[in-house]
């Protein structure tokens, strides 16, 4: 189906795509199989004049909702300057969580109180191969101010190394691979922690996922185009199974096929000793121009439906991805900000883990969605409301001036 | 991926697999792409000595549960001989639906009261290519007694014509195609009823689904191996879309792929005017020997997750498949028996439509599952309890003797 990838596997791993084996050097994978996706920037909504939803009658910022009677969103986070201001809109009836535009003195205070910022990437720092205007400068000033910057992404089609190169290429402050927490890396870490020594993974995914598994010392088979014997399901149902497999890992897989789904099910039918792990549940990867392609969540659902059990998810909103960060660095959640463009992944994960959450409007989610969650009585929806929002992280620049 | 199918499509349709077009004659498709699946016969459970769950202390049959205080499962169904007997176990606390072994006078009465019997096929009449012992004889006697026999199956990988040939081949009484209601036929019927004239369907499925659509006059594209331009998702996201497409139809598709999922999503993103239809939600197709392959439900879930909307399902337990039968024949639900081996499809559909329901233990579901549902307070689970059960439909033979 993709001859270039087939030959890539043959070259890199010295065998067919489904052969077990670890290459001598787990270097950076070629990115032929990576997906160049761009987050939708709903310009009409993201660039709405601030006065409509973001400003009070006095021209100062106001929240689009406020937690009635609670004052700051999180009493332990704010430091100075967090008392509710005139002009804030209270969610009196529902006790809704408030969400304020982050600017002015509030922005200075919030940033001064933070040691660490976790950034989602697509839709927050860049779209496709273009850095968002002002984003490299904002991160440069944060780094210069001594903040720890980490990158937390559900995308499983790039390695840690690939992300550091992209950050450098787009003009962001230099990052080390250990500051990048992609779902491919975190999935490999989870399997390393969970699988018995020598156990292998059957993988629905691409070269980046394979490379992170190799870096973690997890034998694997499956990435790339399916290479199953025979032309029909009845043949696939007889394909050999690797005895060492103790996990099925589902990531982004452009070669996902019924044949692979068959093989995944057959491993999972071995019983609960065979883990089912998914990198993330994102339904779609939006493309520039309003289009979209199916996300890993579709593939995870297909495997879960066949296996009749739920996958362990490592990506946002799972707290496992934050646990990975916290295990590598000395993280104080009360002094950490999660910056993202999606309520159901970035913001939910940040809120779940007790971080300060900041929504940027350069990506998927909108203030209308925030308001809908605020106005709901449902605790699950309230947990999707960020503490703060900005149109773009470039809006943080004034608060970072000396 | 499957050269024989590719050339089959090229021969049969005079164009590439994704080209729109109707062949001059909608004959029976070659069955190269069909799946020869066999239902699991859990012999250890199906052949358990009757005394354990099926007989009372007097050696006569007893139900494994009984609807307390309600008498017959359905007062309009039974005719004579339906008063609760000594030895029946009442579900006193929960008002559970009862399920009795169908034998002796009860069997004679129930069959005498029926005009029509609807049969699921795999696991009820046959497994793979072998008729279940006694099944052809039982259906022969039912036909000789003037009963109308219809065949109601979620399998979308065979046409009506293919089913009649299989019935003949395995020694069942002759059937006409109009007595067969497979989910491929019913899906084509649904689209014919619902789509505007000239509208087409994008199809995840095989040759049988294509043939039924052609017989119904629905233009379609998509069945068979994906033929999308370019090697990567970014290319697939640019693939041409056929303007006439107003539905995505998901059936059993051994060529299901990420590329097809992309294309399905792109059609569905056109908006609610593009229907999403699934043939059925079966999670797995069990194979002889305890193995299984993923069912159409996995593929439907993947598309639903990408599209972020629910499919209309034509197969069991949807009542649409029964409506198809009722539209073709003069059916009195009170004089109709649904015979199947799955509680969550056959029995649920039968109960929903007011039919008498009969579980055979030659396929997927077990009496333990029946008991679990009976003991539940949940109305949804109660609706999975059949009125009657037999070990095999061969058990009906004595009641059909002159």
PDB file of N, CA and C in Angstrom, chain B residues 66-108:
ATOM      1  N   UNK B  66     -39.743 -17.480  35.599  1.00  0.00           N
ATOM      2  CA  UNK B  66     -41.130 -17.282  35.192  1.00  0.00           C
ATOM      3  C   UNK B  66     -41.588 -15.900  35.613  1.00  0.00           C
ATOM      4  N   UNK B  67     -42.388 -15.303  34.779  1.00  0.00           N
ATOM      5  CA  UNK B  67     -42.894 -13.967  35.068  1.00  0.00           C
ATOM      6  C   UNK B  67     -43.911 -14.092  36.197  1.00  0.00           C
ATOM      7  N   UNK B  68     -43.622 -13.536  37.333  1.00  0.00           N
ATOM      8  CA  UNK B  68     -44.491 -13.729  38.491  1.00  0.00           C
ATOM      9  C   UNK B  68     -45.849 -13.100  38.242  1.00  0.00           C
ATOM     10  N   UNK B  69     -46.872 -13.887  38.457  1.00  0.00           N
ATOM     11  CA  UNK B  69     -48.221 -13.340  38.418  1.00  0.00           C
ATOM     12  C   UNK B  69     -48.715 -12.963  37.034  1.00  0.00           C
ATOM     13  N   UNK B  70     -47.964 -13.270  36.008  1.00  0.00           N
ATOM     14  CA  UNK B  70     -48.416 -12.862  34.678  1.00  0.00           C
ATOM     15  C   UNK B  70     -48.902 -14.017  33.841  1.00  0.00           C
ATOM     16  N   UNK B  71     -48.665 -15.235  34.307  1.00  0.00           N
ATOM     17  CA  UNK B  71     -49.075 -16.364  33.487  1.00  0.00           C
ATOM     18  C   UNK B  71     -48.230 -16.425  32.239  1.00  0.00           C
ATOM     19  N   UNK B  72     -48.839 -16.536  31.083  1.00  0.00           N
ATOM     20  CA  UNK B  72     -48.073 -16.691  29.847  1.00  0.00           C
ATOM     21  C   UNK B  72     -47.193 -15.475  29.596  1.00  0.00           C
ATOM     22  N   UNK B  73     -46.115 -15.716  28.884  1.00  0.00           N
ATOM     23  CA  UNK B  73     -45.206 -14.636  28.560  1.00  0.00           C
ATOM     24  C   UNK B  73     -45.944 -13.561  27.774  1.00  0.00           C
ATOM     25  N   UNK B  74     -46.846 -13.995  26.927  1.00  0.00           N
ATOM     26  CA  UNK B  74     -47.627 -13.051  26.143  1.00  0.00           C
ATOM     27  C   UNK B  74     -49.003 -13.650  25.962  1.00  0.00           C
ATOM     28  N   UNK B  75     -49.957 -13.062  26.618  1.00  0.00           N
ATOM     29  CA  UNK B  75     -51.284 -13.658  26.657  1.00  0.00           C
ATOM     30  C   UNK B  75     -51.893 -13.903  25.289  1.00  0.00           C
ATOM     31  N   UNK B  76     -51.484 -13.104  24.324  1.00  0.00           N
ATOM     32  CA  UNK B  76     -52.097 -13.236  23.007  1.00  0.00           C
ATOM     33  C   UNK B  76     -51.436 -14.331  22.188  1.00  0.00           C
ATOM     34  N   UNK B  77     -50.350 -14.880  22.709  1.00  0.00           N
ATOM     35  CA  UNK B  77     -49.578 -15.786  21.870  1.00  0.00           C
ATOM     36  C   UNK B  77     -49.974 -17.244  21.988  1.00  0.00           C
ATOM     37  N   UNK B  78     -50.358 -17.631  23.209  1.00  0.00           N
ATOM     38  CA  UNK B  78     -50.203 -19.031  23.515  1.00  0.00           C
ATOM     39  C   UNK B  78     -51.295 -19.964  23.039  1.00  0.00           C
ATOM     40  N   UNK B  79     -52.532 -19.587  23.091  1.00  0.00           N
ATOM     41  CA  UNK B  79     -53.563 -20.582  22.899  1.00  0.00           C
ATOM     42  C   UNK B  79     -53.643 -21.465  24.137  1.00  0.00           C
ATOM     43  N   UNK B  80     -53.952 -22.735  23.938  1.00  0.00           N
ATOM     44  CA  UNK B  80     -54.130 -23.648  25.071  1.00  0.00           C
ATOM     45  C   UNK B  80     -52.801 -24.025  25.694  1.00  0.00           C
ATOM     46  N   UNK B  81     -52.889 -24.471  26.950  1.00  0.00           N
ATOM     47  CA  UNK B  81     -51.735 -25.104  27.576  1.00  0.00           C
ATOM     48  C   UNK B  81     -50.691 -24.148  28.102  1.00  0.00           C
ATOM     49  N   UNK B  82     -51.046 -22.886  28.374  1.00  0.00           N
ATOM     50  CA  UNK B  82     -50.022 -21.935  28.796  1.00  0.00           C
ATOM     51  C   UNK B  82     -50.069 -21.565  30.259  1.00  0.00           C
ATOM     52  N   UNK B  83     -50.965 -22.192  31.023  1.00  0.00           N
ATOM     53  CA  UNK B  83     -50.998 -21.866  32.449  1.00  0.00           C
ATOM     54  C   UNK B  83     -49.700 -22.334  33.102  1.00  0.00           C
ATOM     55  N   UNK B  84     -49.182 -21.542  34.073  1.00  0.00           N
ATOM     56  CA  UNK B  84     -47.955 -21.958  34.738  1.00  0.00           C
ATOM     57  C   UNK B  84     -48.105 -23.353  35.338  1.00  0.00           C
ATOM     58  N   UNK B  85     -47.076 -24.148  35.210  1.00  0.00           N
ATOM     59  CA  UNK B  85     -47.130 -25.520  35.696  1.00  0.00           C
ATOM     60  C   UNK B  85     -46.410 -25.634  37.022  1.00  0.00           C
ATOM     61  N   UNK B  86     -46.734 -26.693  37.744  1.00  0.00           N
ATOM     62  CA  UNK B  86     -45.914 -27.019  38.899  1.00  0.00           C
ATOM     63  C   UNK B  86     -44.486 -27.242  38.415  1.00  0.00           C
ATOM     64  N   UNK B  87     -43.553 -26.813  39.189  1.00  0.00           N
ATOM     65  CA  UNK B  87     -42.162 -27.027  38.779  1.00  0.00           C
ATOM     66  C   UNK B  87     -41.577 -25.819  38.065  1.00  0.00           C
ATOM     67  N   UNK B  88     -42.411 -24.869  37.691  1.00  0.00           N
ATOM     68  CA  UNK B  88     -41.836 -23.670  37.075  1.00  0.00           C
ATOM     69  C   UNK B  88     -41.266 -22.778  38.154  1.00  0.00           C
ATOM     70  N   UNK B  89     -40.164 -22.167  37.825  1.00  0.00           N
ATOM     71  CA  UNK B  89     -39.515 -21.291  38.794  1.00  0.00           C
ATOM     72  C   UNK B  89     -39.976 -19.860  38.546  1.00  0.00           C
ATOM     73  N   UNK B  90     -40.565 -19.279  39.573  1.00  0.00           N
ATOM     74  CA  UNK B  90     -41.044 -17.899  39.407  1.00  0.00           C
ATOM     75  C   UNK B  90     -39.941 -16.916  39.774  1.00  0.00           C
ATOM     76  N   UNK B  91     -39.859 -15.840  38.987  1.00  0.00           N
ATOM     77  CA  UNK B  91     -38.946 -14.754  39.329  1.00  0.00           C
ATOM     78  C   UNK B  91     -39.728 -13.805  40.221  1.00  0.00           C
ATOM     79  N   UNK B  92     -40.008 -14.269  41.459  1.00  0.00           N
ATOM     80  CA  UNK B  92     -40.988 -13.582  42.291  1.00  0.00           C
ATOM     81  C   UNK B  92     -40.588 -12.144  42.606  1.00  0.00           C
ATOM     82  N   UNK B  93     -39.349 -11.971  42.979  1.00  0.00           N
ATOM     83  CA  UNK B  93     -38.947 -10.650  43.477  1.00  0.00           C
ATOM     84  C   UNK B  93     -38.928  -9.609  42.359  1.00  0.00           C
ATOM     85  N   UNK B  94     -38.429  -9.996  41.213  1.00  0.00           N
ATOM     86  CA  UNK B  94     -38.170  -8.995  40.196  1.00  0.00           C
ATOM     87  C   UNK B  94     -39.224  -8.940  39.113  1.00  0.00           C
ATOM     88  N   UNK B  95     -40.187  -9.868  39.140  1.00  0.00           N
ATOM     89  CA  UNK B  95     -41.126  -9.909  38.024  1.00  0.00           C
ATOM     90  C   UNK B  95     -40.431 -10.264  36.731  1.00  0.00           C
ATOM     91  N   UNK B  96     -39.402 -11.075  36.809  1.00  0.00           N
ATOM     92  CA  UNK B  96     -38.585 -11.394  35.640  1.00  0.00           C
ATOM     93  C   UNK B  96     -39.386 -12.117  34.570  1.00  0.00           C
ATOM     94  N   UNK B  97     -39.002 -11.882  33.334  1.00  0.00           N
ATOM     95  CA  UNK B  97     -39.618 -12.544  32.206  1.00  0.00           C
ATOM     96  C   UNK B  97     -39.248 -14.021  32.250  1.00  0.00           C
ATOM     97  N   UNK B  98     -40.194 -14.903  31.931  1.00  0.00           N
ATOM     98  CA  UNK B  98     -39.871 -16.322  32.043  1.00  0.00           C
ATOM     99  C   UNK B  98     -39.365 -16.866  30.707  1.00  0.00           C
ATOM    100  N   UNK B  99     -38.666 -17.967  30.781  1.00  0.00           N
ATOM    101  CA  UNK B  99     -38.120 -18.627  29.597  1.00  0.00           C
ATOM    102  C   UNK B  99     -38.263 -20.125  29.798  1.00  0.00           C
ATOM    103  N   UNK B 100     -39.107 -20.764  28.995  1.00  0.00           N
ATOM    104  CA  UNK B 100     -39.362 -22.195  29.180  1.00  0.00           C
ATOM    105  C   UNK B 100     -38.761 -23.015  28.056  1.00  0.00           C
ATOM    106  N   UNK B 101     -38.355 -24.211  28.409  1.00  0.00           N
ATOM    107  CA  UNK B 101     -37.976 -25.134  27.336  1.00  0.00           C
ATOM    108  C   UNK B 101     -39.205 -25.413  26.479  1.00  0.00           C
ATOM    109  N   UNK B 102     -39.034 -25.380  25.173  1.00  0.00           N
ATOM    110  CA  UNK B 102     -40.169 -25.617  24.275  1.00  0.00           C
ATOM    111  C   UNK B 102     -40.200 -27.089  23.893  1.00  0.00           C
ATOM    112  N   UNK B 103     -41.157 -27.818  24.467  1.00  0.00           N
ATOM    113  CA  UNK B 103     -41.252 -29.250  24.175  1.00  0.00           C
ATOM    114  C   UNK B 103     -42.651 -29.731  24.544  1.00  0.00           C
ATOM    115  N   UNK B 104     -42.947 -30.952  24.128  1.00  0.00           N
ATOM    116  CA  UNK B 104     -44.207 -31.589  24.505  1.00  0.00           C
ATOM    117  C   UNK B 104     -45.421 -30.800  24.020  1.00  0.00           C
ATOM    118  N   UNK B 105     -46.435 -30.746  24.883  1.00  0.00           N
ATOM    119  CA  UNK B 105     -47.695 -30.104  24.502  1.00  0.00           C
ATOM    120  C   UNK B 105     -47.507 -28.612  24.242  1.00  0.00           C
ATOM    121  N   UNK B 106     -46.603 -28.015  25.024  1.00  0.00           N
ATOM    122  CA  UNK B 106     -46.352 -26.583  24.810  1.00  0.00           C
ATOM    123  C   UNK B 106     -45.835 -26.348  23.403  1.00  0.00           C
ATOM    124  N   UNK B 107     -44.900 -27.186  22.988  1.00  0.00           N
ATOM    125  CA  UNK B 107     -44.338 -27.022  21.646  1.00  0.00           C
ATOM    126  C   UNK B 107     -45.422 -27.176  20.586  1.00  0.00           C
ATOM    127  N   UNK B 108     -46.272 -28.190  20.759  1.00  0.00           N
ATOM    128  CA  UNK B 108     -47.358 -28.390  19.781  1.00  0.00           C
ATOM    129  C   UNK B 108     -48.263 -27.157  19.723  1.00  0.00           C
TER     130      UNK B 108
END
